[in-house]
Short mmCIF file of C-alpha atoms in Angstrom, two decimals:
data_model
loop_
_atom_site.label_atom_id
_atom_site.label_comp_id
_atom_site.label_asym_id
_atom_site.label_seq_id
_atom_site.Cartn_x
_atom_site.Cartn_y
_atom_site.Cartn_z
CA MET W 14 94.14 55.77 39.51
CA ALA W 15 91.98 53.00 38.30
CA HIS W 16 88.77 52.63 40.45
CA SER W 17 87.18 49.60 38.61
CA ALA W 18 88.38 46.52 37.33
CA VAL W 19 90.04 47.38 33.97
CA PRO W 20 90.96 44.86 31.05
CA ILE W 21 94.86 44.14 31.04
CA THR W 22 95.38 41.14 28.91
CA PRO W 23 93.90 41.68 25.43
CA ARG W 24 90.79 39.29 25.26
CA TRP W 25 91.39 37.65 21.63
CA PRO W 26 93.82 34.95 22.93
CA GLY W 27 91.10 33.56 25.17
CA VAL W 28 88.73 33.86 22.36
CA ALA W 29 90.87 32.31 20.26
CA ALA W 30 92.00 29.26 22.87
CA ALA W 31 88.10 28.74 23.27
CA ALA W 32 87.17 28.32 19.55
CA LEU W 33 90.05 25.95 19.43
CA VAL W 34 88.95 23.91 21.79
CA LEU W 35 85.14 24.09 20.85
CA LEU W 36 86.73 22.98 17.50
CA LEU W 37 88.21 20.23 18.63
CA THR W 38 85.63 19.00 21.04
CA LEU W 39 82.11 19.78 19.63
CA GLY W 40 83.33 20.28 16.18
CA THR W 41 84.94 16.88 15.83
CA LEU W 42 81.66 15.53 17.35
CA GLY W 43 79.80 17.39 15.15
CA ALA W 44 81.92 15.47 12.23
CA VAL W 45 81.16 12.55 13.81
CA ALA W 46 77.71 12.48 13.92
CA TRP W 47 77.17 13.79 10.63
CA ARG W 48 79.10 10.89 9.07
CA ALA W 49 77.20 8.32 11.19
CA GLU W 50 74.85 5.77 9.80
CA TRP W 51 72.06 6.07 12.06
CA ALA W 52 69.83 3.80 9.88
CA GLY W 53 72.44 0.76 9.73
CA GLY W 54 72.45 0.30 13.33
CA LEU W 55 74.65 -1.79 15.15
CA ALA W 56 76.10 -5.37 14.87
CA PRO W 57 76.20 -7.87 17.57
CA ALA W 58 80.22 -7.28 17.43
CA ASP W 59 79.16 -3.45 18.02
CA TRP W 60 76.88 -4.13 21.20
CA ALA W 61 79.76 -6.89 22.26
CA ALA W 62 81.95 -4.14 22.55
CA ILE W 63 79.90 -1.40 24.34
CA ARG W 64 78.87 -4.14 27.00
CA PHE W 65 82.72 -5.24 27.58
CA THR W 66 83.49 -1.39 27.70
CA ILE W 67 81.27 -0.75 30.31
CA ASN W 68 81.50 -3.97 32.23
CA GLN W 69 85.80 -3.94 32.68
CA ALA W 70 85.41 0.23 33.56
CA LEU W 71 83.00 -0.93 36.45
CA ILE W 72 85.06 -3.65 37.80
CA SER W 73 88.13 -1.88 37.43
CA ALA W 74 86.62 1.56 39.37
CA LEU W 75 85.55 -1.02 42.18
CA ILE W 76 88.55 -3.18 42.21
CA SER W 77 90.89 0.19 42.29
CA VAL W 78 88.51 2.13 45.18
CA MET W 79 88.07 -1.10 46.88
CA LEU W 80 91.80 -1.41 47.37
CA ALA W 81 92.63 2.04 47.58
CA VAL W 82 90.43 2.61 50.98
CA PRO W 83 92.86 0.21 53.12
CA VAL W 84 95.64 1.97 51.87
CA ALA W 85 94.85 5.24 52.26
CA ARG W 86 93.36 4.46 55.79
CA ALA W 87 97.00 3.28 56.47
CA LEU W 88 98.64 6.46 54.92
CA ALA W 89 96.33 8.71 56.82
CA ARG W 90 97.12 7.26 60.09
CA ARG W 91 101.18 6.37 59.93
CA ARG W 92 104.20 8.35 59.95
CA PHE W 93 107.35 6.83 58.47
CA ARG W 94 110.52 7.42 56.49
CA GLY W 95 109.66 8.22 52.76
CA ARG W 96 106.25 8.59 53.67
CA GLN W 97 106.02 11.94 51.44
CA LEU W 98 108.14 10.51 48.64
CA LEU W 99 106.00 7.40 48.55
CA ILE W 100 102.68 9.71 48.57
CA THR W 101 104.65 11.45 45.39
CA LEU W 102 104.78 8.63 43.86
CA LEU W 103 101.57 8.27 43.74
CA GLY W 104 101.13 10.72 40.98
CA ALA W 105 103.43 8.69 38.31
CA PRO W 106 100.60 7.32 36.58
CA PHE W 107 100.08 10.94 35.12
CA LEU W 108 103.27 10.86 33.54
CA LEU W 109 103.93 7.36 32.94
CA PRO W 110 103.23 6.63 29.33
CA VAL W 111 100.66 3.82 29.10
CA ILE W 112 102.67 1.50 26.50
CA VAL W 113 105.70 1.32 29.19
CA ALA W 114 103.39 0.43 31.86
CA VAL W 115 102.32 -2.23 29.97
CA LEU W 116 105.35 -3.67 28.85
CA GLY W 117 106.20 -3.12 32.90
CA LEU W 118 102.98 -5.25 33.82
CA LEU W 119 103.81 -8.11 31.06
CA ALA W 120 107.49 -8.63 32.64
CA VAL W 121 105.80 -9.15 35.97
CA PHE W 122 102.59 -10.90 34.93
CA GLY W 123 103.15 -11.79 31.20
CA ARG W 124 103.63 -15.45 30.02
CA GLY W 125 107.02 -15.46 30.63
CA GLY W 126 106.80 -12.64 33.60
CA LEU W 127 108.12 -13.38 37.05
CA LEU W 128 104.97 -14.44 38.10
CA ASN W 129 104.92 -17.34 35.87
CA GLN W 130 108.23 -18.24 36.29
CA ALA W 131 107.44 -19.07 39.95
CA LEU W 132 104.36 -20.88 38.98
CA THR W 133 106.00 -22.70 37.09
CA GLY W 134 108.88 -23.50 39.11
CA LEU W 135 106.20 -24.75 41.77
CA GLY W 136 104.68 -27.22 39.57
CA PHE W 137 101.33 -25.19 38.50
CA GLU W 138 100.29 -23.83 35.19
CA PRO W 139 101.26 -20.53 34.01
CA ILE W 140 98.05 -17.94 33.57
CA SER W 141 97.03 -15.75 30.83
CA ILE W 142 96.46 -12.28 31.93
CA PHE W 143 95.27 -11.33 28.15
CA GLY W 144 91.80 -10.60 27.77
CA MET W 145 89.63 -8.96 30.63
CA GLN W 146 91.31 -9.66 33.22
CA GLY W 147 94.61 -8.44 31.32
CA VAL W 148 92.70 -4.78 30.57
CA ILE W 149 91.28 -4.84 34.40
CA LEU W 150 94.81 -5.75 36.21
CA ALA W 151 96.17 -2.79 34.13
CA HIS W 152 93.86 -0.19 34.51
CA VAL W 153 93.70 -1.06 38.64
CA PHE W 154 97.61 -0.33 38.48
CA PHE W 155 97.19 3.09 36.76
CA ASN W 156 93.81 3.94 38.52
CA LEU W 157 94.71 2.78 41.93
CA PRO W 158 97.18 5.74 42.88
CA LEU W 159 94.96 8.19 41.87
CA ALA W 160 92.07 6.57 44.24
CA ILE W 161 94.44 6.63 47.12
CA ARG W 162 95.71 10.02 46.31
CA PHE W 163 91.48 11.08 46.24
CA ILE W 164 90.56 8.70 49.40
CA LEU W 165 93.82 10.38 51.06
CA GLN W 166 93.11 13.82 50.78
CA GLY W 167 89.72 13.04 52.22
CA TRP W 168 90.98 11.62 55.35
CA LEU W 169 93.49 14.28 55.75
CA ALA W 170 90.78 16.97 55.40
CA ILE W 171 89.12 15.77 58.59
CA PRO W 172 90.31 18.32 61.41
CA ALA W 173 92.90 16.87 63.90
CA GLU W 174 90.57 18.19 66.75
CA ARG W 175 88.16 15.80 66.04
CA PHE W 176 90.05 13.02 66.21
CA ARG W 177 91.03 14.61 69.72
CA LEU W 178 87.28 14.96 70.51
CA ALA W 179 87.10 11.10 69.37
CA ALA W 180 89.52 10.25 71.35
CA ALA W 181 88.35 11.82 74.55
CA LEU W 182 85.14 10.63 74.50
CA ASN W 183 86.24 6.99 73.55
CA ALA W 184 83.67 7.69 70.62
CA PRO W 185 83.91 4.97 67.40
CA VAL W 186 86.20 7.07 64.92
CA GLY W 187 85.28 4.51 62.18
CA ARG W 188 81.33 4.97 62.45
CA LEU W 189 81.37 9.12 63.25
CA LEU W 190 84.48 10.21 61.13
CA GLU W 191 85.49 8.03 58.32
CA TRP W 192 82.67 6.56 57.27
CA PRO W 193 80.84 10.23 56.53
CA MET W 194 83.96 11.01 54.62
CA LEU W 195 84.06 7.82 52.47
CA ARG W 196 79.88 7.92 51.86
CA ALA W 197 81.17 11.51 50.58
CA VAL W 198 84.65 10.74 48.49
CA VAL W 199 84.35 7.17 47.41
CA PRO W 200 81.15 7.96 44.50
CA SER W 201 82.81 10.47 42.85
CA THR W 202 86.29 9.01 43.10
CA PHE W 203 84.94 5.80 41.82
CA LEU W 204 83.15 7.81 38.50
CA VAL W 205 86.13 9.62 37.88
CA ILE W 206 88.24 6.43 37.46
CA PHE W 207 85.11 4.94 35.31
CA LEU W 208 85.13 7.90 33.08
CA ILE W 209 89.17 6.95 32.71
CA CYS W 210 88.64 3.18 32.09
CA LEU W 211 85.98 4.51 29.55
CA THR W 212 88.55 6.13 27.33
CA SER W 213 91.00 3.71 27.58
CA PHE W 214 92.76 3.36 24.62
CA ALA W 215 96.49 1.29 24.77
CA VAL W 216 95.22 -0.77 27.71
CA ALA W 217 92.95 -2.90 25.51
CA LEU W 218 95.00 -2.16 22.12
CA THR W 219 98.14 -4.20 23.98
CA MET W 220 95.78 -6.11 26.99
CA GLY W 221 92.78 -7.41 24.93
CA GLY W 222 92.27 -10.90 23.92
CA GLY W 223 90.46 -10.74 20.37
CA PRO W 224 86.57 -10.29 20.04
CA GLY W 225 86.06 -11.17 23.23
CA ALA W 226 88.02 -8.20 24.83
CA THR W 227 87.57 -5.22 22.62
CA THR W 228 86.44 -1.95 23.31
CA VAL W 229 84.63 0.88 21.76
CA GLU W 230 87.63 2.73 21.00
CA LEU W 231 89.38 -0.53 20.06
CA ALA W 232 86.25 -0.91 17.42
CA ILE W 233 86.51 2.37 16.57
CA TYR W 234 90.39 2.26 15.60
CA GLN W 235 89.80 -1.18 13.87
CA ALA W 236 86.70 0.41 11.72
CA VAL W 237 89.13 3.10 10.43
CA ARG W 238 92.33 1.55 10.38
CA PHE W 239 91.24 -2.16 8.63
CA ASP W 240 87.70 -1.69 7.74
CA PHE W 241 88.02 1.73 6.55
CA ASP W 242 84.42 1.74 7.70
CA LEU W 243 84.14 5.88 8.36
CA GLY W 244 80.44 5.53 9.13
CA LYS W 245 80.47 2.82 11.54
CA ALA W 246 83.25 4.01 13.37
CA ALA W 247 81.41 7.78 13.53
CA LEU W 248 78.13 5.70 14.75
CA LEU W 249 80.86 4.28 17.71
CA ALA W 250 82.31 7.34 18.51
CA PHE W 251 79.37 9.64 18.84
CA ILE W 252 78.30 6.58 21.03
CA GLN W 253 81.51 6.71 23.24
CA PHE W 254 81.25 10.36 23.37
CA VAL W 255 77.77 10.15 24.82
CA LEU W 256 78.90 7.52 27.35
CA CYS W 257 81.25 10.14 28.51
CA VAL W 258 78.94 12.58 29.21
CA GLY W 259 76.78 10.79 30.94
CA ALA W 260 79.75 9.97 33.25
CA ALA W 261 81.24 13.37 33.72
CA LEU W 262 77.83 15.00 34.56
CA LEU W 263 77.28 12.19 37.11
CA ALA W 264 80.91 12.63 38.50
CA LEU W 265 79.99 16.34 38.62
CA ARG W 266 76.67 16.10 40.51
CA VAL W 267 77.99 13.69 42.92
CA THR W 268 81.19 15.39 43.80
CA PRO W 269 80.62 16.79 47.49
CA GLU W 270 81.29 20.37 48.73
CA ASP W 271 83.49 20.68 51.91
CA ARG W 272 81.54 20.13 55.14
CA THR W 273 84.25 18.75 57.23
CA GLY W 274 84.44 22.14 58.73
CA ALA W 275 87.44 24.00 59.68
CA GLY W 276 90.39 22.96 62.13
CA MET W 277 93.59 24.83 63.36
CA ASP W 278 95.94 22.63 60.91
CA ARG W 279 96.60 20.29 63.68
CA VAL W 280 99.14 17.39 62.53
CA VAL W 281 96.49 14.60 63.18
CA GLN W 282 97.49 11.96 65.95
CA ARG W 283 95.30 9.08 65.77
CA TRP W 284 95.02 6.95 69.23
CA ASP W 285 92.72 4.51 66.99
CA ALA W 286 95.84 3.35 65.31
CA ALA W 287 96.80 -0.23 67.11
CA ARG W 288 97.38 -2.33 64.24
CA ALA W 289 100.28 -1.14 62.61
CA GLY W 290 101.59 -4.40 61.21
CA VAL W 291 97.91 -4.18 59.21
CA ASP W 292 98.38 -0.85 57.45
CA TYR W 293 102.15 -1.49 56.98
CA ALA W 294 101.17 -4.54 55.07
CA TRP W 295 98.98 -2.94 53.10
CA ILE W 296 101.38 -0.15 52.34
CA ILE W 297 103.99 -2.44 51.19
CA ALA W 298 101.66 -4.54 49.51
CA ALA W 299 100.82 -1.21 47.14
CA ALA W 300 104.45 -0.26 46.80
CA LEU W 301 105.10 -3.42 45.61
CA PHE W 302 102.32 -3.46 43.13
CA LEU W 303 103.19 -0.16 41.73
CA LEU W 304 107.47 -0.24 41.74
CA VAL W 305 108.12 -3.59 40.68
CA PRO W 306 106.94 -3.10 37.24
CA LEU W 307 108.68 -0.13 36.81
CA GLY W 308 111.98 -1.69 37.91
CA MET W 309 111.41 -4.41 35.45
CA VAL W 310 111.23 -2.01 32.85
CA VAL W 311 114.57 -0.52 33.72
CA LEU W 312 115.98 -3.74 34.04
CA ARG W 313 115.12 -5.23 30.91
CA GLY W 314 115.73 -2.53 28.98
CA LEU W 315 119.12 -1.44 29.74
CA PRO W 316 120.99 -4.68 27.87
CA GLY W 317 119.98 -3.45 24.37
CA PHE W 318 119.54 0.16 25.01
CA LEU W 319 122.93 1.15 23.22
CA ASP W 320 121.56 -1.26 20.02
CA LEU W 321 118.18 0.37 19.43
CA PRO W 322 117.96 0.83 15.45
CA ALA W 323 117.76 4.13 13.80
CA SER W 324 114.03 3.72 13.73
CA ILE W 325 113.52 4.12 17.23
CA TRP W 326 115.62 7.18 17.46
CA SER W 327 113.80 8.58 14.52
CA ALA W 328 110.31 8.10 16.51
CA ALA W 329 111.87 9.54 19.51
CA LEU W 330 112.44 12.79 17.80
CA ARG W 331 108.88 12.70 16.29
CA SER W 332 107.72 12.42 19.78
CA ILE W 333 109.64 14.54 21.47
CA THR W 334 108.93 17.66 18.39
CA VAL W 335 105.16 16.50 18.83
CA ALA W 336 105.17 17.04 23.04
CA ILE W 337 106.81 19.96 23.00
CA GLY W 338 104.73 21.24 20.45
CA SER W 339 101.54 20.39 22.51
CA ALA W 340 102.84 21.38 25.98
CA ALA W 341 103.54 24.74 24.17
CA LEU W 342 100.16 25.45 22.75
CA CYS W 343 98.36 23.56 25.57
CA ILE W 344 100.06 26.39 27.83
CA SER W 345 99.16 29.04 25.87
CA MET W 346 95.85 28.03 25.67
CA ALA W 347 95.62 27.58 29.58
CA LEU W 348 97.33 30.84 30.04
CA ALA W 349 94.87 32.83 27.87
CA LEU W 350 91.61 30.85 29.13
CA ALA W 351 92.86 31.45 33.04
CA LEU W 352 93.17 35.22 32.27
CA ARG W 353 89.83 35.63 30.33
CA GLY W 354 88.23 33.99 33.36
CA GLY W 355 84.44 33.50 33.89
CA ALA W 356 82.21 30.56 33.94
CA THR W 357 82.13 30.01 30.60
CA VAL W 358 85.79 29.37 30.05
CA ALA W 359 85.81 27.16 32.58
CA ILE W 360 83.10 25.18 31.36
CA ILE W 361 85.14 25.25 27.95
CA GLY W 362 88.51 24.21 29.69
CA VAL W 363 86.68 20.91 31.29
CA MET W 364 84.94 19.54 28.03
CA PRO W 365 87.87 17.97 26.82
CA LEU W 366 87.47 15.47 29.53
CA ALA W 367 84.11 14.33 28.58
CA ALA W 368 85.78 13.94 24.74
CA SER W 369 88.04 10.53 24.10
CA GLY W 370 91.25 11.32 22.70
CA LEU W 371 90.05 8.57 19.87
CA VAL W 372 87.03 10.27 19.23
CA VAL W 373 88.23 13.46 18.69
CA GLY W 374 90.71 11.90 16.60
CA THR W 375 88.41 10.20 14.77
CA GLY W 376 86.39 13.64 14.36
CA ALA W 377 89.79 15.02 12.75
CA PHE W 378 89.93 12.05 10.43
CA LEU W 379 86.59 12.64 9.11
CA ILE W 380 86.95 16.52 8.43
CA VAL W 381 90.10 16.46 6.86
CA PHE W 382 90.02 12.79 5.01
CA PRO W 383 88.52 14.42 2.02
CA TYR W 384 91.19 17.03 1.37
CA VAL W 385 94.74 15.48 2.46
CA ARG W 386 96.34 12.24 3.13
CA PRO W 387 95.23 11.74 6.80
CA ALA W 388 98.88 10.43 7.33
CA ASP W 389 100.47 13.95 5.83
CA VAL W 390 98.91 15.84 8.80
CA ALA W 391 99.40 13.11 11.44
CA LEU W 392 101.96 14.53 13.71
CA ILE W 393 99.87 18.27 13.52
CA VAL W 394 96.55 16.61 14.46
CA THR W 395 98.33 14.79 17.23
CA MET W 396 99.75 17.92 18.53
CA LEU W 397 96.64 19.65 18.53
CA VAL W 398 94.69 16.76 20.18
CA ASN W 399 97.15 16.37 22.62
CA ALA W 400 97.11 19.82 23.57
CA THR W 401 93.57 19.87 24.12
CA LEU W 402 93.21 16.71 25.90
CA ALA W 403 95.95 17.99 28.65
CA LEU W 404 94.01 21.68 28.93
CA PRO W 405 92.15 20.44 31.52
CA PHE W 406 95.17 19.34 33.88
CA ALA W 407 97.15 22.21 32.87
CA LEU W 408 93.99 24.84 33.21
CA ARG W 409 93.80 23.42 36.98
CA SER W 410 96.90 24.39 38.00
CA VAL W 411 97.35 27.86 35.83
CA ALA W 412 93.93 29.10 36.83
CA PRO W 413 94.16 29.89 40.53
CA ALA W 414 97.67 31.51 40.19
CA ALA W 415 96.09 33.73 37.48
CA ALA W 416 93.33 34.39 39.62
CA ALA W 417 95.64 35.54 42.41
CA VAL W 418 97.68 37.99 40.00
CA LYS W 419 94.82 39.76 38.80
CA ALA W 420 93.52 40.17 42.05
CA ASP W 421 96.67 41.10 43.94
CA TYR W 422 98.13 43.39 41.00
CA GLY W 423 95.70 43.86 38.29
CA ARG W 424 94.22 47.26 39.53
CA LEU W 425 97.87 48.15 40.00
CA GLY W 426 98.93 47.49 36.23
CA ALA W 427 96.10 49.32 34.79
CA SER W 428 96.99 52.30 37.26
CA LEU W 429 100.30 52.39 35.98
CA GLY W 430 98.96 52.10 32.16
CA MET W 431 100.54 48.50 31.83
CA SER W 432 98.62 46.28 29.67
CA GLY W 433 99.18 43.39 27.12
CA TRP W 434 101.84 41.66 26.96
CA GLY W 435 104.02 43.98 28.84
CA TRP W 436 102.02 43.16 31.57
CA LEU W 437 102.10 39.40 31.14
CA ARG W 438 106.40 39.85 31.03
CA LEU W 439 106.97 41.80 33.77
CA VAL W 440 104.28 40.88 36.52
CA ALA W 441 102.06 37.90 35.21
CA ILE W 442 104.54 35.26 34.36
CA PRO W 443 107.22 36.03 36.63
CA ARG W 444 104.32 35.36 39.43
CA MET W 445 103.31 32.44 37.69
CA ARG W 446 106.44 30.45 36.82
CA ARG W 447 105.81 27.49 39.02
CA PRO W 448 102.34 25.99 37.93
CA LEU W 449 103.30 27.40 34.59
CA GLY W 450 106.44 24.92 34.84
CA PHE W 451 104.40 22.23 36.36
CA ALA W 452 101.41 22.55 33.89
CA THR W 453 103.98 22.83 30.71
CA GLY W 454 106.10 19.36 32.12
CA LEU W 455 102.85 17.61 32.85
CA ALA W 456 101.55 18.05 29.00
CA ALA W 457 104.77 17.17 27.77
CA ALA W 458 104.71 14.11 29.36
CA LEU W 459 101.14 13.26 28.76
CA SER W 460 101.67 13.77 25.14
CA MET W 461 104.97 12.15 24.65
CA GLY W 462 103.10 8.90 25.87
CA ASP W 463 100.10 8.89 23.41
CA LEU W 464 99.33 5.88 21.56
CA GLY W 465 95.42 7.25 20.52
CA VAL W 466 95.22 9.76 17.91
CA ILE W 467 98.92 8.92 16.20
CA ALA W 468 97.56 5.10 15.68
CA LEU W 469 94.53 6.38 13.44
CA PHE W 470 96.63 8.48 10.90
CA ALA W 471 100.27 7.77 11.10
CA GLY W 472 102.06 5.21 8.71
CA GLN W 473 105.30 4.25 9.10
CA ALA W 474 107.18 6.92 8.04
CA GLU W 475 105.19 9.33 10.76
CA GLU W 476 105.35 6.82 13.96
CA THR W 477 106.32 7.97 16.85
CA LEU W 478 108.17 6.35 19.37
CA PRO W 479 104.85 4.70 21.35
CA LEU W 480 103.77 3.17 17.91
CA ALA W 481 106.98 2.33 17.46
CA MET W 482 106.91 0.19 20.18
CA TYR W 483 103.12 -1.62 20.20
CA ARG W 484 104.68 -2.65 16.54
CA LEU W 485 107.46 -3.94 18.34
CA MET W 486 105.37 -5.88 20.88
CA GLY W 487 103.32 -7.23 17.93
CA ALA W 488 106.11 -8.24 16.23
CA TYR W 489 107.15 -10.16 18.86
CA ARG W 490 110.68 -7.94 19.13
CA MET W 491 110.00 -7.89 23.05
CA GLU W 492 114.05 -7.03 23.90
CA THR W 493 114.02 -3.96 21.78
CA ALA W 494 110.51 -3.16 22.64
CA ALA W 495 111.50 -3.16 26.46
CA SER W 496 114.92 -0.98 25.52
CA ALA W 497 112.39 1.17 23.45
CA ALA W 498 110.36 1.69 26.75
CA LEU W 499 113.13 2.42 28.59
CA LEU W 500 113.95 5.15 26.35
CA LEU W 501 110.45 6.58 26.17
CA LEU W 502 110.21 6.53 30.19
CA GLY W 503 113.43 8.01 30.41
CA LEU W 504 112.34 11.21 27.79
CA SER W 505 109.08 11.22 29.24
CA LEU W 506 110.46 12.08 32.93
CA LEU W 507 113.45 14.23 31.43
CA LEU W 508 110.95 16.37 29.89
CA PHE W 509 108.52 16.96 32.74
CA TRP W 510 111.67 17.54 35.24
CA ILE W 511 113.12 20.42 32.61
CA CYS W 512 109.41 22.47 32.45
CA ASP W 513 108.83 21.89 36.18
CA ARG W 514 112.49 22.62 37.42
CA GLY W 515 112.82 25.34 34.90
CA GLY W 516 109.36 27.11 36.77
CA ARG W 517 110.99 26.89 39.93
CA ALA W 518 114.78 28.19 39.23
CA ASP W 519 115.12 31.29 40.96
CA VAL W 520 111.34 31.80 41.79
CA ASP W 521 111.23 34.62 44.86
CA THR W 522 107.56 35.31 44.32
#
């Protein structure tokens, strides 16, 4: 019988996965740094892009957090039918393709949207959401739900016994319980959203208003696709990476430890929740802000759905192929790294968070450009980069389950002489199907909606569905774009549902 820890899985898959992640993060960054024209410096327009990127990210994160606090407080204090479903829908931004959400926002706030129709009917001048205000609006739409989820978890982590004690002593709940929690949770939430807004490409591409609303990522895209100035693109990409690393390190530094203490898992009863009308007003406003644009995508996409041109269906097929390949690679890397374990693997697994997809794509472009035509490897590179960028989310889901299986069954498997594929097939994978299915679906949905890397590499023959949608919007074919958005939304949710449902089917362990 085995009396000590015995390796039951081969080491080479974890080593190979770590090497691929390092190649696609540090390797592409090295290519960017090598090609960067350090002596040339930055033009005034480049400095303007850097300032705009930082300013819009700061404002977007600030508004998202400020609005999330009262909504999360209302959800924490109220119990109503459909509450759990509403909270579940707050995870939609992780699955929703950016270009689809942008089209929904345009249907509500755009030039011919519901808001401007109402303003015109009342005799007011229509408003434009393109430029800084449009970028901020879209970022708040994506990140408000994320901020609500983070802050709501902070509220729910306060033991119910503390609220009972505060009620018994007639103590101020806000000052003694809620304010300390907010001081611990809000800074890290703000920095995470700030990091997300720094690396947003599709939002700036579709909602930006020209040179005055250009982000660093958009400047990289323009330097590669239009000016073919690889040196300038490399320098901007390196600056983008430095900004992301700084924000990521600061976010990790201010992430709080759980010091709320343990409770007895009682349901929280809030005796201080007197103003129900205010709380429900916040909940209804947040739900409308999130769900109306999605409803408009469905309504505007249905009429022309059956008349979509063949090119859209071809782009959809390419997107599905890339998504399936990306998800398979991502979950394979996540499983290999999770079973390998260790602090080094954990660090490697989160490295893609500091790497923007466009920065990685720029590095990959610089690596392959001297040898092959970038369009010829567009789908393969997109698949690799999407798998790497989704890895932190997949690893977060798979790693705890892998650690539990190794702790519970590792010694038993070793004592029975089980190792390698046999142990994985008979022991590990059956007990990890739930997180594996969820992580696979998440990676597929994220890849399905990508509009970053593919925009650098693809020509007309290699375009995916998000890129085809963007080109339709640029040609003012909004009806066809709306139908394509509905197709993209449906395919993304379908891929996620198939993978997640497959992981949960007939699982008894």
